[in-house]
Short mmCIF file of C-alpha atoms in Angstrom, two decimals:
data_model
loop_
_atom_site.label_atom_id
_atom_site.label_comp_id
_atom_site.label_asym_id
_atom_site.label_seq_id
_atom_site.Cartn_x
_atom_site.Cartn_y
_atom_site.Cartn_z
CA MET A 19 -41.85 64.08 -49.37
CA LYS A 20 -40.96 61.37 -52.16
CA TYR A 21 -43.30 60.52 -55.02
CA LYS A 22 -42.94 59.15 -58.48
CA ILE A 23 -43.89 62.75 -59.87
CA THR A 24 -41.22 64.49 -57.86
CA GLU A 25 -38.54 62.00 -59.08
CA LEU A 26 -39.74 62.39 -62.74
CA LEU A 27 -39.70 66.21 -62.54
CA LYS A 28 -36.14 66.20 -60.94
CA THR A 29 -34.97 65.33 -64.66
CA PHE A 30 -37.03 68.10 -66.44
CA SER A 31 -35.16 70.54 -68.17
CA GLN A 32 -36.18 74.26 -68.36
CA GLU A 33 -37.78 73.31 -71.74
CA ASP A 34 -39.64 70.34 -70.29
CA ILE A 35 -41.10 72.39 -67.56
CA LYS A 36 -42.53 74.86 -70.21
CA ASN A 37 -43.63 72.07 -72.46
CA PHE A 38 -45.36 69.86 -69.76
CA ARG A 39 -47.35 73.02 -68.64
CA THR A 40 -48.56 73.44 -72.21
CA PHE A 41 -49.34 69.94 -72.28
CA LEU A 42 -51.52 69.89 -68.97
CA LEU A 43 -53.33 73.22 -70.37
CA SER A 44 -54.45 71.20 -73.39
CA PRO A 45 -58.09 69.81 -72.86
CA TYR A 46 -57.11 67.08 -75.14
CA PHE A 47 -54.25 65.73 -72.84
CA ASN A 48 -55.43 66.87 -69.64
CA GLU A 49 -59.33 67.60 -68.43
CA SER A 50 -58.39 68.20 -64.70
CA PRO A 51 -57.66 71.83 -63.85
CA LYS A 52 -56.40 70.54 -60.31
CA LEU A 53 -53.41 68.73 -61.98
CA SER A 54 -52.34 71.92 -63.58
CA LYS A 55 -52.50 73.74 -60.23
CA LEU A 56 -50.69 70.75 -58.47
CA TYR A 57 -47.90 71.12 -61.11
CA GLU A 58 -47.52 74.73 -60.64
CA ALA A 59 -47.12 74.20 -56.87
CA LEU A 60 -44.72 71.44 -57.13
CA ILE A 61 -42.55 72.75 -59.95
CA GLN A 62 -41.49 75.95 -57.76
CA HIS A 63 -39.34 73.44 -55.76
CA HIS A 64 -37.67 72.04 -59.14
CA PRO A 65 -35.00 70.81 -59.14
CA LEU A 66 -34.40 69.28 -55.61
CA PHE A 67 -37.94 69.14 -54.20
CA ASP A 68 -36.28 68.78 -50.72
CA SER A 69 -37.75 72.00 -49.04
CA ARG A 70 -39.27 71.54 -45.59
CA GLN A 71 -42.22 73.71 -47.01
CA LEU A 72 -42.96 70.83 -49.55
CA THR A 73 -45.71 68.83 -47.73
CA GLU A 74 -48.84 67.07 -48.81
CA GLU A 75 -50.76 69.32 -46.42
CA ASN A 76 -49.38 72.76 -47.78
CA LEU A 77 -49.83 71.47 -51.26
CA SER A 78 -53.44 70.71 -50.50
CA HIS A 79 -54.06 74.00 -48.91
CA LYS A 80 -52.57 75.74 -52.12
CA LEU A 81 -54.88 73.70 -54.41
CA ASN A 82 -58.12 74.73 -52.13
CA PRO A 83 -57.65 76.68 -48.84
CA LYS A 84 -61.22 75.85 -47.87
CA LEU A 85 -61.22 71.94 -48.23
CA THR A 86 -60.26 69.61 -45.25
CA PHE A 87 -56.91 68.01 -45.99
CA LYS A 88 -56.98 64.20 -46.76
CA LEU A 89 -53.67 62.56 -47.61
CA SER A 90 -55.70 59.88 -49.67
CA THR A 91 -56.95 62.46 -51.98
CA MET A 92 -53.48 64.07 -52.49
CA LYS A 93 -52.04 60.68 -53.18
CA VAL A 94 -54.46 60.18 -55.97
CA LEU A 95 -53.47 63.60 -57.27
CA PHE A 96 -49.82 62.75 -57.28
CA PHE A 97 -50.50 59.33 -59.12
CA ASP A 98 -52.66 61.07 -61.81
CA LEU A 99 -49.99 63.66 -62.27
CA ALA A 100 -47.17 61.17 -62.54
CA LYS A 101 -49.24 59.36 -65.31
CA LYS A 102 -49.49 62.71 -67.13
CA ALA A 103 -45.83 63.09 -66.92
CA GLU A 104 -45.24 59.76 -68.31
CA GLU A 105 -47.68 60.50 -71.27
CA TYR A 106 -45.63 63.73 -71.88
CA LEU A 107 -42.20 61.60 -71.90
CA LYS A 108 -43.80 59.04 -74.18
CA ILE A 109 -45.03 61.65 -76.80
CA LEU A 110 -41.62 63.46 -76.52
CA ASN A 111 -39.70 60.36 -77.19
CA PHE A 112 -42.42 59.54 -79.91
CA GLN A 113 -41.79 62.85 -81.73
CA ASN A 114 -37.87 62.01 -82.01
CA ARG A 115 -38.30 58.87 -83.65
CA HIS A 116 -39.48 59.70 -87.17
CA VAL A 117 -39.22 56.54 -88.71
CA GLU A 118 -40.70 54.31 -85.94
CA GLY A 119 -43.35 56.91 -85.52
CA ASP A 120 -44.43 56.23 -89.24
CA ASP A 121 -44.99 52.80 -88.28
CA PHE A 122 -47.96 53.53 -86.18
CA LEU A 123 -49.04 55.99 -88.86
CA ARG A 124 -49.15 53.30 -91.55
CA ASN A 125 -50.94 51.06 -89.09
CA GLU A 126 -53.63 53.66 -89.06
CA LEU A 127 -53.63 54.02 -92.86
CA PHE A 128 -54.10 50.36 -93.29
CA LYS A 129 -57.14 50.31 -91.11
CA ARG A 130 -58.59 53.25 -93.03
CA GLY A 131 -57.73 51.57 -96.47
CA GLN A 132 -55.32 54.39 -97.52
CA HIS A 133 -52.87 52.43 -99.64
CA LYS A 134 -51.90 55.24 -101.70
CA PHE A 135 -50.57 57.46 -98.59
CA ILE A 136 -49.00 54.00 -97.33
CA ASP A 137 -46.88 53.78 -100.49
CA GLN A 138 -45.93 57.45 -100.28
CA ASN A 139 -44.83 56.92 -96.71
CA THR A 140 -42.83 53.86 -97.23
CA GLU A 141 -41.13 55.37 -100.26
CA ARG A 142 -40.16 58.55 -98.12
CA ASN A 143 -38.96 56.41 -95.01
CA SER A 144 -36.94 54.04 -97.42
CA ILE A 145 -35.18 57.38 -98.65
CA VAL A 146 -34.49 58.41 -95.03
CA LEU A 147 -33.01 54.97 -94.05
CA ASP A 148 -30.62 54.91 -97.21
CA LYS A 149 -29.39 58.28 -96.13
CA GLU A 150 -28.44 57.16 -92.60
CA GLU A 151 -24.81 57.03 -92.48
CA ASN A 152 -24.43 54.89 -89.09
CA ILE A 153 -26.30 51.71 -88.59
CA ASP A 154 -27.53 51.44 -84.81
CA LEU A 155 -29.00 48.23 -83.16
CA GLY A 156 -32.54 49.12 -84.24
CA TYR A 157 -31.63 49.79 -88.06
CA PHE A 158 -32.58 46.54 -89.26
CA VAL A 159 -35.58 46.13 -87.26
CA ARG A 160 -36.61 49.33 -89.02
CA ARG A 161 -35.89 48.04 -92.38
CA PHE A 162 -37.74 44.88 -91.58
CA GLN A 163 -40.82 46.87 -90.52
CA LEU A 164 -40.81 49.09 -93.54
CA VAL A 165 -40.47 46.08 -95.95
CA THR A 166 -43.17 44.32 -94.23
CA ASP A 167 -45.61 47.11 -94.78
CA VAL A 168 -44.52 47.49 -98.34
CA LEU A 169 -45.28 43.84 -98.95
CA ASN A 170 -48.65 43.90 -96.84
CA SER A 171 -49.65 47.08 -99.12
CA ASN A 172 -48.92 45.11 -102.15
CA LEU A 173 -50.72 42.00 -101.15
CA ILE A 174 -53.90 43.79 -100.24
CA SER A 175 -54.08 46.32 -102.88
CA GLN A 176 -52.40 44.55 -105.91
CA PRO A 177 -54.10 41.33 -107.42
CA ARG A 178 -51.70 38.64 -108.19
CA SER A 179 -52.63 38.94 -111.94
CA ASN A 180 -49.26 38.72 -113.49
CA SER A 181 -45.51 37.54 -113.12
CA LYS A 182 -44.35 41.02 -112.37
CA VAL A 183 -46.43 41.46 -109.00
CA ILE A 184 -45.79 37.86 -107.75
CA ASN A 185 -42.08 38.33 -108.30
CA SER A 186 -42.04 41.70 -106.62
CA ASN A 187 -43.72 40.09 -103.61
CA ILE A 188 -41.14 37.14 -103.57
CA ARG A 189 -38.37 39.86 -103.70
CA LEU A 190 -39.92 41.76 -100.72
CA MET A 191 -40.33 38.62 -98.68
CA SER A 192 -36.59 37.69 -99.26
CA GLU A 193 -35.72 41.31 -98.14
CA ARG A 194 -37.90 40.87 -95.24
CA GLY A 195 -35.99 37.58 -94.45
CA LYS A 196 -32.64 39.30 -94.86
CA TYR A 197 -33.30 42.26 -92.57
CA ILE A 198 -34.62 40.10 -89.60
CA THR A 199 -31.60 37.71 -90.03
CA TYR A 200 -29.13 40.69 -90.00
CA PHE A 201 -30.73 41.81 -86.73
CA PHE A 202 -30.86 38.27 -85.12
CA ILE A 203 -27.28 37.37 -85.92
CA THR A 204 -25.67 40.77 -84.93
CA GLU A 205 -27.84 40.75 -81.57
CA MET A 206 -27.11 37.30 -80.88
CA VAL A 207 -23.42 37.67 -81.05
CA ARG A 208 -23.57 40.65 -78.85
CA MET A 209 -25.55 39.09 -76.12
CA PHE A 210 -23.59 35.91 -76.40
CA ASP A 211 -20.27 37.66 -75.86
CA ASN A 212 -21.92 39.92 -72.90
CA LEU A 213 -22.94 36.58 -71.20
CA LEU A 214 -19.53 35.22 -71.54
CA ASN A 215 -18.14 38.07 -69.68
CA LEU A 216 -20.74 37.93 -66.98
CA LYS A 217 -20.00 34.39 -66.66
CA ARG A 218 -16.66 35.10 -65.55
CA THR A 219 -17.92 36.72 -62.38
CA PHE A 220 -21.48 35.61 -61.78
CA VAL A 221 -23.25 32.41 -61.76
CA ILE A 222 -24.91 31.23 -64.99
CA ASP A 223 -26.71 27.85 -65.56
CA ASP A 224 -25.72 26.90 -69.20
CA GLN A 225 -28.48 24.40 -69.48
CA LYS A 226 -31.19 26.79 -68.74
CA ASN A 227 -29.72 29.85 -70.90
CA PHE A 228 -31.22 29.85 -74.25
CA ILE A 229 -28.61 32.07 -75.77
CA ILE A 230 -25.64 29.72 -74.52
CA ARG A 231 -27.65 26.65 -75.82
CA ILE A 232 -28.43 28.18 -79.29
CA PHE A 233 -24.89 28.96 -79.77
CA ARG A 234 -24.28 25.36 -79.30
CA GLU A 235 -26.61 24.15 -82.06
CA ILE A 236 -25.84 27.02 -84.56
CA ASP A 237 -22.64 27.80 -86.42
CA PHE A 238 -22.71 31.43 -86.23
CA GLU A 239 -19.69 32.31 -87.84
CA SER A 240 -20.80 30.04 -91.03
CA LEU A 241 -24.04 31.75 -91.00
CA LEU A 242 -22.53 35.28 -90.99
CA ARG A 243 -20.42 34.20 -93.82
CA PHE A 244 -23.21 33.03 -95.87
CA VAL A 245 -25.11 36.04 -95.12
CA ILE A 246 -22.22 38.44 -96.03
CA LEU A 247 -21.96 36.74 -99.59
CA SER A 248 -25.79 37.06 -99.94
CA THR A 249 -25.68 41.04 -99.67
CA ASP A 250 -24.39 43.73 -102.12
CA ASN A 251 -24.87 46.48 -99.53
CA LYS A 252 -21.22 47.69 -98.28
CA LYS A 253 -22.47 48.96 -95.07
CA TYR A 254 -24.28 45.64 -94.08
CA SER A 255 -21.32 43.57 -95.12
CA ARG A 256 -19.09 45.67 -93.18
CA ILE A 257 -20.97 45.34 -89.85
CA LEU A 258 -21.36 41.62 -90.35
CA GLN A 259 -17.68 41.05 -91.19
CA LEU A 260 -16.87 42.94 -87.83
CA ASN A 261 -19.03 40.25 -86.19
CA VAL A 262 -17.10 37.41 -87.96
CA LEU A 263 -13.65 39.04 -86.70
CA LEU A 264 -15.04 39.09 -83.18
CA ILE A 265 -16.17 35.49 -83.52
CA ARG A 266 -12.66 34.60 -84.79
CA LEU A 267 -10.92 36.39 -81.73
CA THR A 268 -13.11 34.88 -79.27
CA LEU A 269 -12.21 31.40 -80.63
CA GLU A 270 -8.45 32.22 -81.36
CA SER A 271 -7.60 34.56 -78.56
CA HIS A 272 -4.29 33.23 -78.31
CA ASP A 273 -3.30 34.73 -81.83
CA GLN A 274 -2.75 38.39 -81.68
CA SER A 275 -3.09 38.97 -85.29
CA CYS A 276 -6.71 38.24 -84.76
CA TYR A 277 -6.94 41.16 -82.21
CA LEU A 278 -5.07 43.55 -84.62
CA ARG A 279 -7.27 42.59 -87.66
CA TYR A 280 -10.41 43.11 -85.55
CA LYS A 281 -9.14 46.57 -83.98
CA ASP A 282 -7.84 47.88 -87.48
CA PHE A 283 -11.13 46.83 -89.44
CA LEU A 284 -13.19 48.47 -86.48
CA LYS A 285 -11.43 51.80 -86.56
CA LYS A 286 -11.72 51.74 -90.50
CA ASN A 287 -15.34 51.29 -90.49
CA LEU A 288 -16.56 53.44 -87.79
CA LYS A 289 -18.40 55.77 -90.02
CA TYR A 290 -20.81 52.74 -90.55
CA LEU A 291 -21.51 52.08 -87.00
CA GLY A 292 -23.98 53.63 -84.59
CA ARG A 293 -23.28 54.71 -80.98
CA ASP A 294 -24.43 51.41 -79.32
CA VAL A 295 -22.35 49.37 -81.95
CA SER A 296 -19.43 51.36 -81.70
CA ARG A 297 -19.67 50.94 -78.01
CA PHE A 298 -20.06 47.08 -77.97
CA HIS A 299 -17.11 46.65 -80.16
CA PHE A 300 -14.74 48.87 -78.21
CA THR A 301 -15.85 46.90 -75.22
CA GLN A 302 -14.54 43.67 -76.75
CA LEU A 303 -11.25 45.38 -77.42
CA MET A 304 -10.99 46.14 -73.75
CA ARG A 305 -11.86 42.65 -72.67
CA TYR A 306 -9.15 41.20 -74.86
CA CYS A 307 -6.69 43.46 -73.28
CA MET A 308 -7.82 42.71 -69.64
CA ASP A 309 -7.71 38.96 -70.38
CA LYS A 310 -4.12 39.21 -71.67
CA ILE A 311 -3.04 41.30 -68.58
CA SER A 312 -4.57 38.86 -66.23
CA GLU A 313 -2.53 35.98 -68.25
CA ARG A 314 0.68 37.90 -67.17
CA LYS A 315 2.14 37.63 -70.71
CA ASN A 316 3.33 41.00 -72.16
CA SER A 317 1.10 42.63 -69.59
CA GLN A 318 3.10 45.81 -69.72
CA LYS A 319 2.33 45.96 -73.64
CA TYR A 320 -1.40 45.29 -73.02
CA GLU A 321 -1.60 47.70 -70.17
CA THR A 322 -0.60 50.61 -72.53
CA GLU A 323 -2.92 49.13 -75.34
CA LEU A 324 -5.78 49.19 -72.89
CA PHE A 325 -4.96 52.59 -71.52
CA ASN A 326 -4.95 54.03 -75.11
CA ILE A 327 -8.17 52.40 -75.74
CA TYR A 328 -9.73 54.09 -72.78
CA LYS A 329 -8.39 57.37 -73.75
CA TYR A 330 -9.95 56.94 -77.26
CA ILE A 331 -13.49 55.82 -75.87
CA LEU A 332 -13.40 58.94 -73.76
CA SER A 333 -12.37 61.49 -76.25
CA HIS A 334 -14.94 60.12 -78.74
CA GLY A 335 -17.79 59.60 -76.36
CA TYR A 336 -18.11 55.96 -76.92
CA TYR A 337 -19.31 55.45 -73.11
CA LYS A 338 -22.67 56.93 -74.26
CA THR A 339 -25.62 54.79 -75.50
CA SER A 340 -28.70 55.52 -77.38
CA VAL A 341 -30.78 55.66 -74.53
CA ALA A 342 -28.51 57.23 -71.86
CA ASP A 343 -25.79 59.60 -71.88
CA TYR A 344 -24.81 58.76 -68.08
CA PHE A 345 -21.27 57.02 -67.81
CA PRO A 346 -21.76 53.48 -67.21
CA ILE A 347 -20.43 52.38 -63.60
CA GLU A 348 -18.69 49.30 -64.80
CA LEU A 349 -16.75 51.18 -67.58
CA TYR A 350 -15.84 53.97 -64.92
CA ARG A 351 -14.73 51.34 -62.45
CA THR A 352 -12.36 49.83 -64.77
CA ILE A 353 -10.83 53.06 -66.15
CA LEU A 354 -10.36 54.15 -62.55
CA ILE A 355 -8.59 51.04 -61.38
CA ARG A 356 -6.37 50.89 -64.45
CA GLY A 357 -5.31 54.54 -64.31
CA LEU A 358 -4.38 54.18 -60.59
CA GLU A 359 -2.64 50.80 -61.19
CA MET A 360 -0.60 52.52 -63.95
CA LYS A 361 0.25 55.00 -61.13
CA LYS A 362 -1.21 57.72 -63.65
CA TYR A 363 -2.58 59.64 -60.59
CA LYS A 364 -2.77 62.98 -62.19
CA TRP A 365 -4.75 61.63 -65.11
CA THR A 366 -6.96 59.71 -62.84
CA LEU A 367 -7.70 62.44 -60.71
CA GLU A 368 -8.66 64.53 -63.65
CA PHE A 369 -10.77 61.68 -64.84
CA ILE A 370 -12.83 61.54 -61.54
CA LYS A 371 -13.27 65.28 -61.51
CA LYS A 372 -14.60 65.33 -65.17
CA TYR A 373 -16.70 61.76 -65.41
CA CYS A 374 -18.02 61.04 -62.02
CA PRO A 375 -20.44 64.17 -62.54
CA LYS A 376 -21.38 62.19 -65.70
CA LEU A 377 -22.71 59.15 -63.73
CA ARG A 378 -26.45 58.62 -62.84
CA PRO A 379 -27.42 61.11 -60.40
CA ASP A 380 -28.35 58.95 -57.60
CA ARG A 381 -24.77 57.41 -57.78
CA LYS A 382 -22.42 60.25 -58.26
CA ASP A 383 -21.72 61.14 -54.39
CA ASN A 384 -21.19 57.64 -53.50
CA MET A 385 -18.99 56.97 -56.63
CA TYR A 386 -17.15 60.11 -55.81
CA SER A 387 -16.26 58.98 -52.26
CA TYR A 388 -15.38 55.37 -53.76
CA SER A 389 -13.06 56.86 -56.30
CA ILE A 390 -11.25 59.19 -53.84
CA ALA A 391 -10.88 56.48 -51.43
CA LYS A 392 -9.08 54.28 -54.02
CA TYR A 393 -6.95 57.38 -55.09
CA TYR A 394 -5.86 58.07 -51.51
CA PHE A 395 -5.11 54.29 -51.14
CA HIS A 396 -3.08 54.23 -54.11
CA LYS A 397 -1.14 57.57 -53.02
CA LYS A 398 -0.57 55.61 -49.71
CA LYS A 399 -2.60 58.25 -47.74
CA PHE A 400 -4.31 55.51 -45.99
CA ASP A 401 -5.75 57.54 -43.25
CA SER A 402 -7.70 59.64 -45.94
CA ALA A 403 -8.75 56.57 -47.56
CA MET A 404 -10.08 55.33 -44.26
CA ARG A 405 -12.16 58.61 -43.68
CA ASN A 406 -13.72 58.22 -47.24
CA PHE A 407 -14.86 54.73 -46.64
CA HIS A 408 -17.44 55.78 -44.16
CA GLU A 409 -19.11 58.04 -46.83
CA ILE A 410 -19.81 55.20 -49.23
CA HIS A 411 -23.23 53.35 -49.49
CA LEU A 412 -22.86 51.14 -52.53
CA ASN A 413 -25.66 49.09 -54.01
CA HIS A 414 -23.72 47.75 -57.05
CA PHE A 415 -22.78 44.33 -56.02
CA ILE A 416 -19.31 44.07 -57.50
CA LEU A 417 -18.27 47.36 -55.91
CA LYS A 418 -19.36 45.92 -52.54
CA VAL A 419 -16.56 43.42 -53.14
CA ASP A 420 -14.06 46.10 -54.28
CA LEU A 421 -14.82 48.11 -51.07
CA LYS A 422 -14.24 44.96 -48.89
CA ASP A 423 -10.71 44.39 -50.68
CA MET A 424 -9.75 47.89 -50.39
CA MET A 425 -10.80 48.21 -46.49
CA LEU A 426 -8.82 44.83 -46.00
CA MET A 427 -5.69 46.31 -47.65
CA THR A 428 -6.02 49.56 -45.83
CA TYR A 429 -6.21 47.73 -42.44
CA TYR A 430 -3.14 45.93 -43.24
CA GLU A 431 -1.33 48.90 -44.35
CA LEU A 432 -2.18 50.69 -41.06
CA GLY A 433 -1.14 47.77 -39.01
CA LEU A 434 -4.84 47.35 -37.85
CA TYR A 435 -4.59 43.68 -37.83
CA ASP A 436 -7.39 42.99 -35.56
CA ASN A 437 -9.65 44.76 -37.67
CA ALA A 438 -8.31 43.00 -40.72
CA LEU A 439 -9.03 39.68 -39.31
CA SER A 440 -12.45 40.74 -38.28
CA LEU A 441 -13.12 41.71 -41.90
CA ILE A 442 -11.84 38.70 -43.25
CA GLU A 443 -14.52 36.63 -41.17
CA THR A 444 -17.31 39.09 -42.58
CA TYR A 445 -16.06 38.66 -45.94
CA ARG A 446 -15.75 34.80 -45.83
CA ARG A 447 -19.57 34.78 -44.61
CA PHE A 448 -20.64 37.18 -47.52
CA LEU A 449 -18.92 34.89 -49.90
CA SER A 450 -20.69 31.83 -48.49
CA ASN A 451 -24.22 33.56 -48.40
CA THR A 452 -24.03 34.94 -51.69
CA LYS A 453 -25.39 33.01 -54.67
CA ILE A 454 -24.68 35.64 -57.50
CA LEU A 455 -20.87 35.22 -57.56
CA SER A 456 -19.46 32.71 -59.64
CA LEU A 457 -17.40 29.79 -57.87
CA ASP A 458 -14.15 31.03 -59.70
CA GLU A 459 -14.74 34.46 -58.65
CA LYS A 460 -15.32 33.55 -54.97
CA LYS A 461 -12.24 31.28 -55.19
CA ARG A 462 -10.26 34.30 -56.45
CA CYS A 463 -11.58 36.40 -53.39
CA ARG A 464 -10.83 33.88 -50.98
CA ASN A 465 -7.44 33.24 -52.10
CA PHE A 466 -6.88 37.03 -51.82
CA PHE A 467 -7.93 37.27 -48.06
CA CYS A 468 -6.32 33.94 -47.17
CA VAL A 469 -3.04 35.18 -48.12
CA ILE A 470 -3.37 38.39 -46.25
CA GLN A 471 -4.41 36.33 -43.10
CA LYS A 472 -1.30 34.20 -43.64
CA MET A 473 0.83 37.15 -43.91
CA ILE A 474 -0.39 38.58 -40.76
CA GLN A 475 0.35 35.35 -39.05
CA TYR A 476 3.86 35.44 -40.51
CA LYS A 477 4.39 39.16 -39.59
CA TYR A 478 3.94 38.05 -35.82
CA SER A 479 5.96 34.80 -35.98
CA PHE A 480 8.24 34.77 -38.90
CA ASN A 481 7.58 30.90 -39.05
CA PRO A 482 9.15 29.41 -42.27
CA SER A 483 6.39 26.80 -42.54
CA ILE A 484 3.88 29.99 -42.84
CA LYS A 485 5.94 31.78 -45.31
CA TYR A 486 5.94 28.51 -47.30
CA LEU A 487 2.22 28.65 -47.31
CA VAL A 488 2.07 32.34 -48.44
CA LYS A 489 4.45 31.61 -51.26
CA LYS A 490 2.02 28.62 -52.22
CA GLY A 491 -0.93 30.89 -51.85
CA LEU A 492 0.36 33.48 -54.15
CA GLN A 493 0.53 30.93 -56.80
CA ASN A 494 -3.27 30.88 -57.05
CA GLU A 495 -5.52 33.02 -59.13
CA MET A 496 -6.72 35.83 -57.06
CA THR A 497 -7.75 39.63 -56.97
CA ASN A 498 -5.14 42.30 -56.18
CA ARG A 499 -2.17 40.14 -56.85
CA ILE A 500 0.37 42.90 -57.59
CA TRP A 501 -0.38 44.55 -54.24
CA LEU A 502 -0.04 41.17 -52.36
CA GLU A 503 3.21 40.34 -53.87
CA GLU A 504 4.63 43.79 -53.16
CA LYS A 505 3.45 43.47 -49.28
CA PHE A 506 4.82 39.94 -49.11
CA ALA A 507 8.30 41.08 -50.67
CA GLU A 508 8.40 43.97 -48.02
CA LEU A 509 7.40 41.37 -45.22
CA ASP A 510 9.96 38.95 -46.47
CA SER A 511 12.92 41.43 -46.77
CA ARG A 512 12.24 42.49 -43.20
CA TYR A 513 12.70 38.86 -42.17
CA VAL A 514 15.78 38.40 -43.94
CA GLN A 515 17.39 41.54 -42.44
CA SER A 516 16.21 40.51 -38.91
CA ALA A 517 17.63 37.11 -39.24
#
């Protein structure tokens, strides 16, 4: 039995279980005794809700043994209880957002003409915001809303009778413009950078994408510098300056000094940054290192640098966001792959055991099988890797590509060349049919399996012309290049020895 309410209740802590019971018993929130009874019957199966006794008919009997069971009636009750659970979660979230919650309070006070209490509220919230040490993504929006309400209160309650009132309103309008501009710039830079990263792998139409188009029209670096000169707040200027350094790094990625200045400035100003902002900028450090590794210039240096960044992120919890403590799939994947490629097997196994449980509950089991399969592959325990393949049912697109790559390499290692050639044909059709991957990423994948296909041919024939095609193929951009080069070197040395 699977309903929305059971999925929501799976996430409930013991405190939630107790508080939601109180919520349902309150006549203000719930007037239906049936929903309370249904909740009590359901919560006995917390947290898995997978008992064979948990059926619609059994629940109906517990609610009222005398009534004839009707599935439609039970579905309505499940729906209504889910709505109550959503109301509870909404209130729970609302209670933890004191400043945002006061926005709604002031809205009601405006309707009731209580400007004295509005002014008291805005003054209190201004002090709260001044004391916030870390600025998160919503900070400037909260400031904008607060100044908006101060301005509106002044416009309604104070007549424009003298220059003091007028100048005060002008100042508030200017502040309001500043805060929304701070938010606009920082968010646009963040989204633009994320889009550029997605564009490496997936198809994005530049002509239809608003963010890419607006960056062609507006010089955001100049705009940032103007805004920085217009503020005397140290925290704001540091955050904005960090974005200037990021743009400069994007434009001059060949200059390592830009990276070093950006990293140094980030670490020195972490005390001003909220969780999401810190996480975003550490992601930029990672991407820079990954780009340098792919260029194969000073790759060992940047591999060590990247690995140290990973360890820093893990030790400080910068993988978490303001809306979720779950470990992101993409970050988990990149750290896993980097640890294995650097042959830090003990460290990587400890990473899997510690952080795989921190993934989303619906992904933990699959990702554990995926991780262990990759671990066994890199440890050259190919039979063990094969056994774990069959436990994986991935719904994350880029991991599906990873899995095909890993299966293909494992077939090659085990000498299952017919399986490998069959998978190559399946892989080829997969790339032809998908419209999500970018053309460059498709080309990298095709180059990878085409080289494997030619190596299999060379293994059987030792034909010098095929060897030439393999060497030529290895000059292209592709996934899993290091493994391919190692396998070709092994194959070629065997040919020389037998000649």
